[in-house]
Coordinates of C-alpha atoms in Angstrom, one line a residue:
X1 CA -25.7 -54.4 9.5
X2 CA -23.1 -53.9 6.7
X3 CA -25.9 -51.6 4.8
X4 CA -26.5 -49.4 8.7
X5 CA -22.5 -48.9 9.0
X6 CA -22.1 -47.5 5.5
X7 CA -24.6 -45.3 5.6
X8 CA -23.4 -43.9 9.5
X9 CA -20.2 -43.5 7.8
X10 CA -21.4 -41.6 4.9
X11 CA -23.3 -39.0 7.3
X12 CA -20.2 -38.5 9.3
X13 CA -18.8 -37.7 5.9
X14 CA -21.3 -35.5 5.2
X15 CA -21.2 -34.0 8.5
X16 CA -17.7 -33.4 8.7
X17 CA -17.3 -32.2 4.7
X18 CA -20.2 -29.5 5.9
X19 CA -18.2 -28.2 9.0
X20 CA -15.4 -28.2 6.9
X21 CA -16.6 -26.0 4.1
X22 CA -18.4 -23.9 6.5
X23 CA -15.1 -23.4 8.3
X24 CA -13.6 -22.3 5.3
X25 CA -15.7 -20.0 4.2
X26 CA -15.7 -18.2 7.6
X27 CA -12.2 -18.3 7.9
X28 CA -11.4 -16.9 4.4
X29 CA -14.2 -14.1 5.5
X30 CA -12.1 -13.1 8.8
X31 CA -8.8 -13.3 6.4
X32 CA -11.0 -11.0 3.9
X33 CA -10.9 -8.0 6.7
X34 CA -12.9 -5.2 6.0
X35 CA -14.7 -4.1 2.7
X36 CA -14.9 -0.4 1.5
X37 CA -18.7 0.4 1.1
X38 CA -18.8 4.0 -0.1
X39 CA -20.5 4.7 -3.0
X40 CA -19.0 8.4 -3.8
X41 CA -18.3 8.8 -7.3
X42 CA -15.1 10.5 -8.4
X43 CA -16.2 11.9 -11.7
X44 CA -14.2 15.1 -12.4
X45 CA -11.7 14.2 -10.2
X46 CA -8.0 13.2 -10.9
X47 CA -6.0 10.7 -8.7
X48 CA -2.7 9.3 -9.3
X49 CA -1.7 6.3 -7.8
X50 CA 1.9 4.8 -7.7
X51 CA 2.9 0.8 -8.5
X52 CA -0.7 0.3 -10.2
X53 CA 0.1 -1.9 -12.3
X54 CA 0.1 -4.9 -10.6
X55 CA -1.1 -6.1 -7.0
X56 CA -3.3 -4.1 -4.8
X57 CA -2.2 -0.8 -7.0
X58 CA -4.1 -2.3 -10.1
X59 CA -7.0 -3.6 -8.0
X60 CA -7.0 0.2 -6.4
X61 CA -6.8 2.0 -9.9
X62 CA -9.7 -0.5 -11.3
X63 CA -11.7 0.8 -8.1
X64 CA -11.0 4.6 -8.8
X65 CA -11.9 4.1 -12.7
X66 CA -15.0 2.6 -11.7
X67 CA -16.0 5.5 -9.5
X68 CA -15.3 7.6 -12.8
X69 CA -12.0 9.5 -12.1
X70 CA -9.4 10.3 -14.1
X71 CA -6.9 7.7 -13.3
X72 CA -2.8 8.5 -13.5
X73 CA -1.1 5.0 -12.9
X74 CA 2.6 6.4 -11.8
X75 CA 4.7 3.0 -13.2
X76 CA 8.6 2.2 -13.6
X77 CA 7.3 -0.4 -16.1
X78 CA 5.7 1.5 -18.8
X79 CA 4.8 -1.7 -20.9
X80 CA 3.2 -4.1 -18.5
X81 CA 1.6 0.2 -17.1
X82 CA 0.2 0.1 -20.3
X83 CA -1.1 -3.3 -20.1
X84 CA -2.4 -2.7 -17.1
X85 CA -4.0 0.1 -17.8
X86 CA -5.6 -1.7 -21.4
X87 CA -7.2 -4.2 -19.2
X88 CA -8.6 -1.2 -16.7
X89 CA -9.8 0.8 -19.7
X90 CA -11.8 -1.9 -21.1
X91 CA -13.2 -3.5 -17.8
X92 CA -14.5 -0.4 -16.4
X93 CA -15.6 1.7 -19.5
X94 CA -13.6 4.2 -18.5
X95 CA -11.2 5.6 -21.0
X96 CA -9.8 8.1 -19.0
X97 CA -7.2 6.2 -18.0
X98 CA -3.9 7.0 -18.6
X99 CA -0.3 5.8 -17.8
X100 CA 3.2 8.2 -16.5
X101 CA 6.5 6.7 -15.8
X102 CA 7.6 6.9 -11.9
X103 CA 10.9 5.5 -10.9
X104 CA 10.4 5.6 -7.1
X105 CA 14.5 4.5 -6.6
X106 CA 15.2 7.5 -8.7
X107 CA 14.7 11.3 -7.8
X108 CA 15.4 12.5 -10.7
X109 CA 12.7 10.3 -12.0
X110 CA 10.1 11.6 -9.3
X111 CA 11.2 15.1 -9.8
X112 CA 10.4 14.3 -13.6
X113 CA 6.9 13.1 -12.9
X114 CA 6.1 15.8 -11.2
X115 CA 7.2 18.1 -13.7
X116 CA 5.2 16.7 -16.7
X117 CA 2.1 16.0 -14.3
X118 CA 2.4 19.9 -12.8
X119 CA 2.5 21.2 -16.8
X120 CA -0.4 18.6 -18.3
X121 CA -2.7 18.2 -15.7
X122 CA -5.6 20.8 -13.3
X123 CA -5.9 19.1 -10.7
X124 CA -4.9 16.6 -8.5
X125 CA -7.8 14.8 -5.4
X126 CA -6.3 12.3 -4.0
X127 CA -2.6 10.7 -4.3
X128 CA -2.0 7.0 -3.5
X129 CA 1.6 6.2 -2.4
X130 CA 1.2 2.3 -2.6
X131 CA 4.1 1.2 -4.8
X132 CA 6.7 -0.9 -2.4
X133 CA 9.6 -3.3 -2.4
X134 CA 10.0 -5.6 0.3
X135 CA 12.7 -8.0 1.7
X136 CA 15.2 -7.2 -1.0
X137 CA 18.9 -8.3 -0.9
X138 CA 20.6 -5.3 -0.1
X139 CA 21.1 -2.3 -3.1
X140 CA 21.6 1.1 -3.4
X141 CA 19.6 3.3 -5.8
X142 CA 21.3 5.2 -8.2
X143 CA 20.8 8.4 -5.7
X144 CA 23.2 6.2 -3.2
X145 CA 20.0 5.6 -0.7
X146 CA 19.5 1.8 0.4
X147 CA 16.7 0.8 -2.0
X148 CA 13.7 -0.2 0.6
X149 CA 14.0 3.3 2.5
X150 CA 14.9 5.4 -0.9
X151 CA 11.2 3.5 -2.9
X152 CA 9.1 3.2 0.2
X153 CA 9.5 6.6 1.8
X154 CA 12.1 8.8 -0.1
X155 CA 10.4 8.4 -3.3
X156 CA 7.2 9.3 -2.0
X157 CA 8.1 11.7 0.3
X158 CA 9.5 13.6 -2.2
X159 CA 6.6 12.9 -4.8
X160 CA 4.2 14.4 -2.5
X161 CA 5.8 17.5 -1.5
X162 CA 6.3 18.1 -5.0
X163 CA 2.7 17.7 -5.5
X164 CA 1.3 19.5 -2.4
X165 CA 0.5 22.5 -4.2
X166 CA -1.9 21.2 -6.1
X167 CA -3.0 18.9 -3.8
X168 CA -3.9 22.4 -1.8
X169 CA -5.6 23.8 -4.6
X170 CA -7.7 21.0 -5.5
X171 CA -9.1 20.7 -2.3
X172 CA -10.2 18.3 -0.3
X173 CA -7.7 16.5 -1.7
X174 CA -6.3 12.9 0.3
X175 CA -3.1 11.6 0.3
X176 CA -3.1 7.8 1.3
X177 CA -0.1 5.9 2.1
X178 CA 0.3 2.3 2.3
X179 CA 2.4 1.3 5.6
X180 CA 2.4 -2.1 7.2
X181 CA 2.2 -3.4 10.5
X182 CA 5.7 -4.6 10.1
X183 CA 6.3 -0.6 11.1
X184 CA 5.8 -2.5 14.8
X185 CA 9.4 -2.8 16.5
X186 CA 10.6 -0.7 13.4
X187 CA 13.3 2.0 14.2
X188 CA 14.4 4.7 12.3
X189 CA 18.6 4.4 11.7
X190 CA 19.4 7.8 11.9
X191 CA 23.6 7.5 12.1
X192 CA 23.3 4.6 9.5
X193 CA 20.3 4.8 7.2
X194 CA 21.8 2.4 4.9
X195 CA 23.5 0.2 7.1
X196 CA 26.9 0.6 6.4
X197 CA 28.0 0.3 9.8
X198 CA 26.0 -2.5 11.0
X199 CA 25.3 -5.8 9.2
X200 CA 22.3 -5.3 6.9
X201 CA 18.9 -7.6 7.4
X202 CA 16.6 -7.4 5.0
X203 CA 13.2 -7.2 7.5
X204 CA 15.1 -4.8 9.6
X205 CA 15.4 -2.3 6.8
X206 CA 11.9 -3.0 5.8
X207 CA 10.7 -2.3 9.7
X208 CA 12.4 1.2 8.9
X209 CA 11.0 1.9 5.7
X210 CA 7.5 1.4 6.8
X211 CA 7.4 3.7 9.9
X212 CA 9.0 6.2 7.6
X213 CA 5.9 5.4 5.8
X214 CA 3.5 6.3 8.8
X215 CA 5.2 8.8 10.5
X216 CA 5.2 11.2 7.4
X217 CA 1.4 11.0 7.2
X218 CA 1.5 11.6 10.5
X219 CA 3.9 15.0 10.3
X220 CA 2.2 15.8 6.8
X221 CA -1.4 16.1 8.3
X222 CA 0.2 18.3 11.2
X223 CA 2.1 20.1 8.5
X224 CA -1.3 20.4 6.4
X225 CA -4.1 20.8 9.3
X226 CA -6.4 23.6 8.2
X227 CA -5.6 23.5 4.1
X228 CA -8.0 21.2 3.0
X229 CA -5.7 18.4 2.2
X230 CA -5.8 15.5 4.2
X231 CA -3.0 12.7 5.3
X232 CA -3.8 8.5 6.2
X233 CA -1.5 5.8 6.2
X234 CA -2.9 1.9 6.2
X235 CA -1.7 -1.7 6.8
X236 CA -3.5 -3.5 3.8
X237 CA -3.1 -7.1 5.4
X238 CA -0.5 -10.0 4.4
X239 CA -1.7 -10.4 0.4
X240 CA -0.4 -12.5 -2.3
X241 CA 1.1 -10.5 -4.5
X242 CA 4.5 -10.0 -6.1
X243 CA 6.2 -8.3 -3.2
X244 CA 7.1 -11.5 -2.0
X245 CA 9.1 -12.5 -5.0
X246 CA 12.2 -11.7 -3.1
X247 CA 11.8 -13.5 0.0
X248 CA 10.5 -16.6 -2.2
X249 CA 13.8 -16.3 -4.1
X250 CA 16.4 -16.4 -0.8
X251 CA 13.7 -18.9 0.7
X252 CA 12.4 -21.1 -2.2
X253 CA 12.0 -24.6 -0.3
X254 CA 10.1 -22.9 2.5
X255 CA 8.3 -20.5 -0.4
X256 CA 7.4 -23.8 -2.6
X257 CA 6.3 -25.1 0.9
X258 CA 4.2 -22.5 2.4
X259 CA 2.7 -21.8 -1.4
X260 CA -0.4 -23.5 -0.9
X261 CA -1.5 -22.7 2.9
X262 CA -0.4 -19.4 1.6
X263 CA -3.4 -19.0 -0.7
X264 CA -6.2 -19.6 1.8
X265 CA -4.5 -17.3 4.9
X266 CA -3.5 -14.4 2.7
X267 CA -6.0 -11.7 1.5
X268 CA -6.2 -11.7 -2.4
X269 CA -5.3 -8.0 -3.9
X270 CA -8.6 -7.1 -4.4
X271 CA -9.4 -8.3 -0.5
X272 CA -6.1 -6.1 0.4
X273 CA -6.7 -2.8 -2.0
X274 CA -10.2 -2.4 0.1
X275 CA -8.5 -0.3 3.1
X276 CA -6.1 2.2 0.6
X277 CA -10.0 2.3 -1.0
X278 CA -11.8 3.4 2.3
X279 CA -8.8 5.9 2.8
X280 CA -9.6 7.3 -0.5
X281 CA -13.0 7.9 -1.4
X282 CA -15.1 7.1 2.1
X283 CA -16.8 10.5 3.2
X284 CA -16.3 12.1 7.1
X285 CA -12.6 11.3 7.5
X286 CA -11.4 14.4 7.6
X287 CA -10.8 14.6 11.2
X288 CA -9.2 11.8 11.2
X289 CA -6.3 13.2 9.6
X290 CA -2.7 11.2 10.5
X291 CA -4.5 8.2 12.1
X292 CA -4.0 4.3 10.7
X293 CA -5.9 2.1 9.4
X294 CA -6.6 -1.5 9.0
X295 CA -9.5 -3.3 7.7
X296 CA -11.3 0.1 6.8
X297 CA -11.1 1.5 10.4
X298 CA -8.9 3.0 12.6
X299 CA -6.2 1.3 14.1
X300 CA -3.5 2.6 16.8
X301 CA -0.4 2.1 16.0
X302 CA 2.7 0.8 17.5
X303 CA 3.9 3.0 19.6
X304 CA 6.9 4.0 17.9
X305 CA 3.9 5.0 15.2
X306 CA 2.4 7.8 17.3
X307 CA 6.0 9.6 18.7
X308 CA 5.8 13.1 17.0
X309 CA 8.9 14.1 17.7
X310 CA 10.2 11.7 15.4
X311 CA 8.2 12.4 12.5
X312 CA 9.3 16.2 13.2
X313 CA 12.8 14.5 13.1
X314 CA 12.0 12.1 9.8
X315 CA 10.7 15.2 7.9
X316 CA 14.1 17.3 8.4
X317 CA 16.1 14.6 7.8
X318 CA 14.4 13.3 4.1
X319 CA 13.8 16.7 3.1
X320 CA 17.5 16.9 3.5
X321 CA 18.5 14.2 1.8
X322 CA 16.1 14.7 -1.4
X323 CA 17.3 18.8 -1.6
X324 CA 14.4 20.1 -0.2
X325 CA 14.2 23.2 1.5

């Protein structure tokens, strides 16, 4: 009888270990989202990509030097670039691999970049604007800008425009921008960009960098319909990566907490560079120029996402405030 019991037991075990681990592994699939599956090949082709060296951006310039392009990690850090970019270089085979310096909170830095790359380089196919901050404590950059809205979308708005010429000579040439659905119930601060007048909130001022983010894809592709060079913005999912060192730093009971649940319902880098790597490479998207995407397809937007008047609006005003004409 004692035998009969035990052995019930241990097939409920069984049974419930199986479920269990069959759970898991379809959750963690869902979490996963959607994988690029192109196989287009990149050789003779140039792509720069900002904030590769770490997170998704590393995972993304690991994916480009596999499909044999030259790759340009754009990095504040040129010593963990470099090591970065060692680690790309000898994983891939591809040697043509190279690393720039890129202070996003710095114009004079982007203006720099662009400079150098304009003067060394022939061509440019596709430019990733993935580097981010996120949920910092409120600073200014050395430009005077709050620091989420001057690296998220002043940075690269001016980076791009910078580039576009060569972007329009190298064409079809892609530029891919990483938003976030946090850009839902975002709002653009026109009277107080940097919140001096109002109290400032971290995720507020994150909201507004990242519908900065997708409305200037949206008003470049307008801007560019017809050229050749096409415009997409993404969410890449929630990931585990560093941009959550800040909010681990003002949170860390609720960070050292949440740490391990975190790891099973976040998307690992390589799980969240796979949409800014459909964006990239996959062929027939270029009518689908200024849409969003999430989990390698098309998403809609909130709809303060899809109001072209204010990306009209957003381009005037950040062309103003980085001096361009």
């Amino acid at each position: 009888m004692w035998k009969e019991l035990k052995k019930n037991q241990l097939v409920k075990y069984g049974a419930v270990t199986t479920v269990s681990t069959i759970s898991y592994v379809l959750l963690r699939k869902w979490i996963a989202g959607g994988i690029c599956r192109s196989r287009t090949k990149l050789h003779g082709r140039t792509v720069v990509i900002t904030g590769a060296n770490t997170g998704i951006g590393k995972e993304t310039a690991w994916d480009m030097a596999m499909r044999g392009a030259r790759v340009i990690m754009a990095c504040r850090d040129l010593t963990r670039g470099e090591a970065a970019a060692t680690e790309i270089r000898s994983s891939t085979g591809n040697t043509n691999v190279v690393v720039q310096q890129l202070n996003l909170a710095s114009l004079g830095s982007v203006r720099q970049f662009a400079r150098e790359f304009i003067a060394t380089e022939t061509r440019l196919d596709i430019l990733i604007n993935n580097a981010g901050i996120m949920l910092c404590p409120k600073s200014f950059t050395v430009d005077g800008f709050e620091s989420q809205f001057a690296v998220n979308h002043l940075g690269h708005f001016l980076l791009t425009n910078l580039l576009l010429d060569m972007l329009k000579a190298s064409t079809p040439s892609r530029v891919v921008i990483v938003s976030s659905i946090a850009h839902q119930g975002g709002k653009i601060h026109y009277d107080d960009l940097n919140f001096d007048k109002k109290g400032y909130n971290s995720v507020i001022a994150y909201k507004q960098s990242k519908l900065a983010n997708l409305l200037f894809s949206r008003e470049l592709a307008r801007r560019t319909k017809g050229t050749g060079v096409t415009s997409y913005s993404l969410h890449p999912g929630v990931i585990r990566t560093e941009l959550w060192r800040h909010s681990q730093s003002k949170y860390p009971t609720l960070s050292s907490m949440l740490s391990a649940p975190a790891w099973l319902l976040m998307k690992t880098p390589r799980e969240g560079a796979q949409t800014t790597i459909y964006c990239a490479v996959t062929e027939g998207l270029e009518d689908k120029s200024g849409y969003y995407f999430s989990d390698c397809q098309v998403k809609e937007p909130a709809l303060e996402g899809r109001d072209d008047l204010a990306a009209l609006r957003l381009w005037g005003v950040s062309a103003g405030l980085v001096g361009l004409n």
